Amino acid sequence: MFPRVSAILPLRPLSRFLLCSGGSEAPAAAIVLLGAPHGTVRYRIWALLALTKNNAQRYFGTNNVIYSKKDEQSAPTPEISKETESQESVKENTKKDLLGIIKSMKIELSTVNVQTTRPSSRRQLKSVEATIGRLQKAPEGVPKKRTKSLNPELVAAASAVADFLPFDKQTTKSELLRQLQQHEEVSKAQKDGERAKISVSTIISDMKVAKSATSRVSTRPVHQIQFDEGTDNYMGQKTDDLKKRKNMLKGKRLNIFDLKAVTEEAPETETAPSLWEVEFAKQLAAVNEQPLQNGFAEMIQWTKDGKLWEFPINNEAGFDDDGSEFHEHVFLDKHLKDFPKQGPIRHFMELVTCGLSKNPYLSVKQKIEHIEWFRNYFNEKQDILKESGIQFN
Amino acid sequence: MAAIATRRWLRFRCKLCLTLAGQRAGPCGQTPSCRFYSGSATVPKVEGANITGIEEVAIPKKKTWDKVAVLQALASTVNRDITAAPYAFQDDPYLIPTSSVESRSFLLAKKSGENAAKFIINSHPKYFQKDIAEPHIPCLMPEYFEPQIEDISEAALRERIKLKKVKASVDMFDQLLQAGTTVSLETSNSLLDLLCYYGDKEPSSDYHFQKSEKSEELEEAAEENDEKSKKADHQFGVTWRAKNNAERIFALMPEKNSHSYCTMIRGMVKHRAPVQALNLYTELLNNRLRADVYTFNALIEATALSVNENMEDKWNNILELLKQMAAQKVKPNLQTFNTILKCLRRFHAFGRLPALQTFREMKAIGIEPSLATYHYIIQLFYHHENPSKGSSLIIYDIMNELTGQKFSPKDPDDDMFFQSAMRACSFLRDLELAYQVHGLLNTGDNWKFIGPDHRRNFYYSRFFSLLCLMEQIDVTLKWYKDLIPSVFFPHSQTLIDLLQALDVANRLEMIPQIWKDSKEYGHISRNDLKEEVLMLMARDQHPPELQVAFADCAADIKSTYESQDARQIAPEWPANCLNYIAVLFLRAGRTQEAWKMLGLFKKHNKIPGNELLNEFMDSAKASSSPAQAIEIVKLASAFSLPVCEGLTQRVMADFAISQEQKEALGNLTSLTSDSDSDSDSNEGK
């Protein structure tokens, strides 16, 4: 299943420095190893693998919290701890079997959640970090010498740490010292304003922080699966294609219909919708039918069904008056045209319209009918009116 | 619509209040030169209002509100509660579903209750005459499905057609004909509509839910296999029989217009008689009539359905039809192009270029594609795809085109889009694209297009699996909290994906929690899930607190196997699970229970693993109990395990054992070798 595994195994010591080197090959190899002994193929690994291959920063983007949280000065710290830790794990594992190796890799890789499978190592890691933290403060207090050699106090402290740790003292000590030396060089270089000389690891840690946010946008992990089948070139091609290729939704068309003919308005003959249309409309309505999301949505549904009294949205709630406007209710004078311009009848009718305009219970139609009734009444009583000397019409 | 309008109105109100307040507070000279009026009521800007001090009053146009505007505004303030089941499931706490199976039966039960009530009311309307509601609520009253007009007349026929009584209408038509009355063209046409739409069969009663379920099954079948779907259609749907009532009445009609022909053609295509439909189209042309756009759509489908032609001929026939449309000045609509694309799906790879050309054509003549259009294209390009070959990238174009759009239903297949888009994302393993699709789903009211329950589940399972695969674990867990259970109930495979993501990210301490959840979502009897949980817990050593939590979880899983006995399901104890549980008990220091597990091995006739026996030996050594150690050796020898030898030696070396025990050990070892030879000889025979 993993033809590459055996080939990469001898390279293992190299992978200890993989975070420092930032090479894209090494993490990929480590991840392959990670998956192998458990027997189960984790797709996540394929994904990571492809990502790493694709863009080294992408990998750092996924596990980056440590780096983004610490400042530049202390950036090398996790590297030390990781190195010592991986070493420790190798030491501890007397079995020396594949699983052990893999576990050590696993610790290196999951930089953030170093929830390792061995609790003891984690505690030690913390203590190491604490010690180094103390140590790192030391050089700042000490006046820097312009020689390459480190402050003897530092050397003593480093060897103390190495003693404290339960594994290979010489290696630990030398590694600590090397790290400190590097540290000093860096600070010196920065002091001189020679930013170019900053060590590779610092640069890389910079890159991690800067890139993490944008890395996802820049690359599309399209064909991770194919990648493992040995079609490395294919992958590169595809990503290029993605950027360069033209929009497939644009190009040659059938050229059957003419835009003008189609958009031109044809006289629509109004016919009653046939069964086909009614049923199609029903189908369409069912397309975006979804279960109700909340109680209000349910009340809307009930209102539409007619089961619920309509929620009032204005003063005319529940008052159906064929859509007549308020002015038709209030200004009724225009219906008095047929009445005399003055006199008692006029006076009476004005009082009637005034009363009607204040009546909220009658519809416009009923009000007009009411006025109509009076006109008929006065028409019928023409003779009496004439006798009384009152002019109508 | 109205809800948006309302929100805008509210905002307007707020601004108005603010301005007014400002006016009051500020010095008099600072009258705002612009006041906020609603909607499109354009207000002429009053220039120099400050100088004259007189503001021209523009009366805003009257706003008309939907009758549910207030409710819509209120509804828009309610967000999804991520800790609860969806609103549709909220009921008596005992009834709230916790798994996808339960949720389905919950909905079915609810709907079937409604349908039963409706059925009773409609079949016995005389018992439901009392109108209690004031004002009257029409939808709660029985509907009358029985024809009221008794005599034989065209009005009676029209009533029967309206009530969709197929058989009664046909009878009435025949009686009218026998009586010598001629039926008007319009009525005969609507009778033909009825007959053609329902394929001369009585329409199934309008129990919508069941009907849609059936059609969904059809669609699924169609997706799986075109061949199968044809059979399924024949099973479920009605097929067009030659000389049925529609054809008979059509032949009897003294005059026919284009509508008569068109509805016949559409009916034939709908009920899978493409050859007859194409023949009738020729007849229509011979009679110098014109088909409408719906008929052309049906004809396109008929062309694709016809059997004895290869893809190229079919495509040319479709093109021919389109040219005829153009020549007859029939305007194509969205359905025309959707039908073409739907048919091109059957052509697989051959259909791709024509499909793209068709799509461009519809864009060029200004017909806005619907979601279904894109669904067909995605299916054409991704459905039959072999992942080892290069796959098309068209979905990126589609998503670029669609992002930010809001949709309204235009095609019955519009609700398939999100499912197929997410399928393509998961096929391409592109999380970024999946986020894009999900973003589109959450634009406006687009979420309504996710389709029925099973399609929603499919969409979200694919989406979540992709998250497990590609996303950082913290983000994945956030999605887990957000989506489950308020949006969907996870499938057991989804949970396994999550467990594997936890494993990759080294967050095994979450496992007991995940197991608790999966128990809730009804995956108690999923062996693969249980085995995955146990395997991940038992694989490595962990800190003591975690081991205790794991052991609790293991005890819980163990109890699921035991409680199954009561339900009389064959208790199948996989050997792996026994191993894992025993190891977990041992590591948490629950030695007694671990020893009980060893007993289970015997009972279910499973073989304990070597590592397990070694761990037992370690624990025996830790408690310095030679009796236990010998017990282990006994067990190993009982199963005639090869590891027995090594264990014996360990006991001899590590424990202070008495002479008796030594002898017993010696017997055991010899027994083992004996039984080995026995079994060998048995096999030999």
GROMACS .gro file of N, CA, C and O in nm, chain A residues 235-286:
model
  208
  235MET      N    1  -0.131   1.722  -1.170
  235MET     CA    2  -0.179   1.816  -1.068
  235MET      C    3  -0.142   1.960  -1.104
  235MET      O    4  -0.228   2.048  -1.104
  236GLY      N    5  -0.012   1.978  -1.134
  236GLY     CA    6   0.033   2.112  -1.167
  236GLY      C    7  -0.041   2.167  -1.287
  236GLY      O    8  -0.087   2.280  -1.287
  237GLN      N    9  -0.056   2.080  -1.384
  237GLN     CA   10  -0.127   2.121  -1.504
  237GLN      C   11  -0.265   2.173  -1.473
  237GLN      O   12  -0.307   2.277  -1.520
  238LYS      N   13  -0.331   2.097  -1.388
  238LYS     CA   14  -0.470   2.130  -1.360
  238LYS      C   15  -0.482   2.267  -1.294
  238LYS      O   16  -0.571   2.344  -1.327
  239THR      N   17  -0.395   2.292  -1.197
  239THR     CA   18  -0.407   2.420  -1.128
  239THR      C   19  -0.381   2.534  -1.226
  239THR      O   20  -0.444   2.638  -1.218
  240ASP      N   21  -0.288   2.509  -1.317
  240ASP     CA   22  -0.264   2.612  -1.418
  240ASP      C   23  -0.388   2.632  -1.502
  240ASP      O   24  -0.432   2.744  -1.527
  241ASP      N   25  -0.444   2.519  -1.541
  241ASP     CA   26  -0.564   2.523  -1.624
  241ASP      C   27  -0.670   2.609  -1.560
  241ASP      O   28  -0.737   2.690  -1.624
  242LEU      N   29  -0.683   2.588  -1.431
  242LEU     CA   30  -0.790   2.654  -1.359
  242LEU      C   31  -0.779   2.805  -1.371
  242LEU      O   32  -0.878   2.875  -1.382
  243LYS      N   33  -0.655   2.852  -1.370
  243LYS     CA   34  -0.639   2.996  -1.375
  243LYS      C   35  -0.652   3.048  -1.518
  243LYS      O   36  -0.712   3.152  -1.541
  244LYS      N   37  -0.593   2.970  -1.609
  244LYS     CA   38  -0.582   3.024  -1.745
  244LYS      C   39  -0.705   3.001  -1.829
  244LYS      O   40  -0.746   3.084  -1.906
  245ARG      N   41  -0.768   2.884  -1.809
  245ARG     CA   42  -0.868   2.841  -1.907
  245ARG      C   43  -0.984   2.940  -1.911
  245ARG      O   44  -1.012   3.010  -1.814
  246LYS      N   45  -1.053   2.938  -2.022
  246LYS     CA   46  -1.161   3.036  -2.038
  246LYS      C   47  -1.289   2.980  -1.977
  246LYS      O   48  -1.302   2.860  -1.954
  247ASN      N   49  -1.379   3.068  -1.955
  247ASN     CA   50  -1.506   3.030  -1.895
  247ASN      C   51  -1.581   2.937  -1.990
  247ASN      O   52  -1.609   2.971  -2.105
  248MET      N   53  -1.615   2.818  -1.939
  248MET     CA   54  -1.680   2.720  -2.025
  248MET      C   55  -1.824   2.759  -2.057
  248MET      O   56  -1.885   2.706  -2.148
  249LEU      N   57  -1.877   2.848  -1.978
  249LEU     CA   58  -2.015   2.887  -2.000
  249LEU      C   59  -2.027   2.993  -2.108
  249LEU      O   60  -2.135   3.040  -2.140
  250LYS      N   61  -1.912   3.032  -2.164
  250LYS     CA   62  -1.916   3.130  -2.272
  250LYS      C   63  -1.850   3.068  -2.395
  250LYS      O   64  -1.754   2.994  -2.383
  251GLY      N   65  -1.901   3.102  -2.512
  251GLY     CA   66  -1.840   3.048  -2.632
  251GLY      C   67  -1.943   3.027  -2.740
  251GLY      O   68  -2.045   3.096  -2.744
  252LYS      N   69  -1.915   2.927  -2.826
  252LYS     CA   70  -2.002   2.906  -2.942
  252LYS      C   71  -2.140   2.859  -2.898
  252LYS      O   72  -2.152   2.778  -2.807
  253ARG      N   73  -2.242   2.908  -2.964
  253ARG     CA   74  -2.377   2.862  -2.931
  253ARG      C   75  -2.439   2.794  -3.051
  253ARG      O   76  -2.377   2.780  -3.157
  254LEU      N   77  -2.564   2.753  -3.034
  254LEU     CA   78  -2.629   2.676  -3.140
  254LEU      C   79  -2.664   2.762  -3.260
  254LEU      O   80  -2.670   2.714  -3.372
  255ASN      N   81  -2.691   2.890  -3.234
  255ASN     CA   82  -2.730   2.983  -3.340
  255ASN      C   83  -2.855   2.940  -3.413
  255ASN      O   84  -2.860   2.938  -3.536
  256ILE      N   85  -2.955   2.903  -3.340
  256ILE     CA   86  -3.082   2.868  -3.402
  256ILE      C   87  -3.181   2.982  -3.384
  256ILE      O   88  -3.248   3.025  -3.477
  257PHE      N   89  -3.187   3.031  -3.260
  257PHE     CA   90  -3.285   3.134  -3.232
  257PHE      C   91  -3.222   3.272  -3.249
  257PHE      O   92  -3.103   3.292  -3.227
  258ASP      N   93  -3.308   3.363  -3.284
  258ASP     CA   94  -3.264   3.499  -3.303
  258ASP      C   95  -3.307   3.579  -3.183
  258ASP      O   96  -3.421   3.569  -3.137
  259LEU      N   97  -3.216   3.656  -3.130
  259LEU     CA   98  -3.246   3.732  -3.008
  259LEU      C   99  -3.366   3.824  -3.030
  259LEU      O  100  -3.455   3.834  -2.947
  260LYS      N  101  -3.370   3.888  -3.149
  260LYS     CA  102  -3.475   3.986  -3.174
  260LYS      C  103  -3.612   3.918  -3.179
  260LYS      O  104  -3.708   3.963  -3.119
  261ALA      N  105  -3.614   3.806  -3.248
  261ALA     CA  106  -3.742   3.737  -3.265
  261ALA      C  107  -3.796   3.688  -3.131
  261ALA      O  108  -3.917   3.687  -3.108
  262VAL      N  109  -3.705   3.650  -3.044
  262VAL     CA  110  -3.749   3.592  -2.918
  262VAL      C  111  -3.798   3.699  -2.822
  262VAL      O  112  -3.899   3.682  -2.754
  263THR      N  113  -3.726   3.810  -2.819
  263THR     CA  114  -3.765   3.912  -2.722
  263THR      C  115  -3.884   3.994  -2.767
  263THR      O  116  -3.948   4.060  -2.687
  264GLU      N  117  -3.911   3.989  -2.895
  264GLU     CA  118  -4.022   4.068  -2.949
  264GLU      C  119  -4.154   4.023  -2.886
  264GLU      O  120  -4.181   3.905  -2.870
  265GLU      N  121  -4.234   4.123  -2.848
  265GLU     CA  122  -4.357   4.094  -2.774
  265GLU      C  123  -4.465   4.043  -2.868
  265GLU      O  124  -4.500   4.108  -2.965
  266ALA      N  125  -4.514   3.926  -2.838
  266ALA     CA  126  -4.624   3.874  -2.917
  266ALA      C  127  -4.754   3.905  -2.844
  266ALA      O  128  -4.757   3.906  -2.721
  267PRO      N  129  -4.859   3.934  -2.918
  267PRO     CA  130  -4.988   3.961  -2.851
  267PRO      C  131  -5.035   3.836  -2.777
  267PRO      O  132  -5.056   3.731  -2.838
  268GLU      N  133  -5.048   3.849  -2.647
  268GLU     CA  134  -5.087   3.734  -2.566
  268GLU      C  135  -5.238   3.720  -2.569
  268GLU      O  136  -5.311   3.813  -2.536
  269THR      N  137  -5.282   3.605  -2.610
  269THR     CA  138  -5.426   3.581  -2.608
  269THR      C  139  -5.463   3.532  -2.468
  269THR      O  140  -5.405   3.438  -2.417
  270GLU      N  141  -5.556   3.602  -2.410
  270GLU     CA  142  -5.596   3.567  -2.273
  270GLU      C  143  -5.690   3.449  -2.276
  270GLU      O  144  -5.802   3.457  -2.324
  271THR      N  145  -5.643   3.339  -2.227
  271THR     CA  146  -5.730   3.222  -2.217
  271THR      C  147  -5.722   3.170  -2.074
  271THR      O  148  -5.624   3.196  -2.004
  272ALA      N  149  -5.825   3.100  -2.035
  272ALA     CA  150  -5.824   3.040  -1.902
  272ALA      C  151  -5.711   2.937  -1.897
  272ALA      O  152  -5.688   2.866  -1.995
  273PRO      N  153  -5.637   2.932  -1.787
  273PRO     CA  154  -5.526   2.837  -1.780
  273PRO      C  155  -5.578   2.693  -1.789
  273PRO      O  156  -5.679   2.659  -1.728
  274SER      N  157  -5.509   2.615  -1.871
  274SER     CA  158  -5.552   2.477  -1.886
  274SER      C  159  -5.504   2.395  -1.767
  274SER      O  160  -5.427   2.443  -1.684
  275LEU      N  161  -5.552   2.274  -1.763
  275LEU     CA  162  -5.514   2.184  -1.654
  275LEU      C  163  -5.363   2.170  -1.644
  275LEU      O  164  -5.305   2.166  -1.536
  276TRP      N  165  -5.298   2.166  -1.761
  276TRP     CA  166  -5.152   2.150  -1.763
  276TRP      C  167  -5.085   2.264  -1.687
  276TRP      O  168  -4.995   2.241  -1.607
  277GLU      N  169  -5.130   2.385  -1.715
  277GLU     CA  170  -5.066   2.500  -1.651
  277GLU      C  171  -5.092   2.502  -1.501
  277GLU      O  172  -5.002   2.531  -1.422
  278VAL      N  173  -5.216   2.470  -1.464
  278VAL     CA  174  -5.249   2.470  -1.321
  278VAL      C  175  -5.162   2.370  -1.246
  278VAL      O  176  -5.105   2.400  -1.142
  279GLU      N  177  -5.151   2.252  -1.304
  279GLU     CA  178  -5.073   2.148  -1.236
  279GLU      C  179  -4.925   2.184  -1.231
  279GLU      O  180  -4.856   2.156  -1.132
  280PHE      N  181  -4.876   2.247  -1.337
  280PHE     CA  182  -4.735   2.288  -1.339
  280PHE      C  183  -4.710   2.392  -1.230
  280PHE      O  184  -4.608   2.387  -1.160
  281ALA      N  185  -4.805   2.484  -1.215
  281ALA     CA  186  -4.790   2.586  -1.112
  281ALA      C  187  -4.786   2.520  -0.974
  281ALA      O  188  -4.709   2.560  -0.887
  282LYS      N  189  -4.870   2.419  -0.955
  282LYS     CA  190  -4.870   2.348  -0.826
  282LYS      C  191  -4.734   2.283  -0.801
  282LYS      O  192  -4.681   2.288  -0.691
  283GLN      N  193  -4.680   2.222  -0.906
  283GLN     CA  194  -4.548   2.158  -0.892
  283GLN      C  195  -4.443   2.260  -0.852
  283GLN      O  196  -4.360   2.233  -0.765
  284LEU      N  197  -4.448   2.374  -0.918
  284LEU     CA  198  -4.349   2.478  -0.888
  284LEU      C  199  -4.361   2.524  -0.744
  284LEU      O  200  -4.262   2.546  -0.675
  285ALA      N  201  -4.485   2.537  -0.698
  285ALA     CA  202  -4.505   2.584  -0.562
  285ALA      C  203  -4.449   2.482  -0.463
  285ALA      O  204  -4.401   2.519  -0.356
  286ALA      N  205  -4.452   2.356  -0.501
  286ALA     CA  206  -4.403   2.252  -0.410
  286ALA      C  207  -4.250   2.249  -0.403
  286ALA      O  208  -4.194   2.193  -0.310
   0.00000   0.00000   0.00000
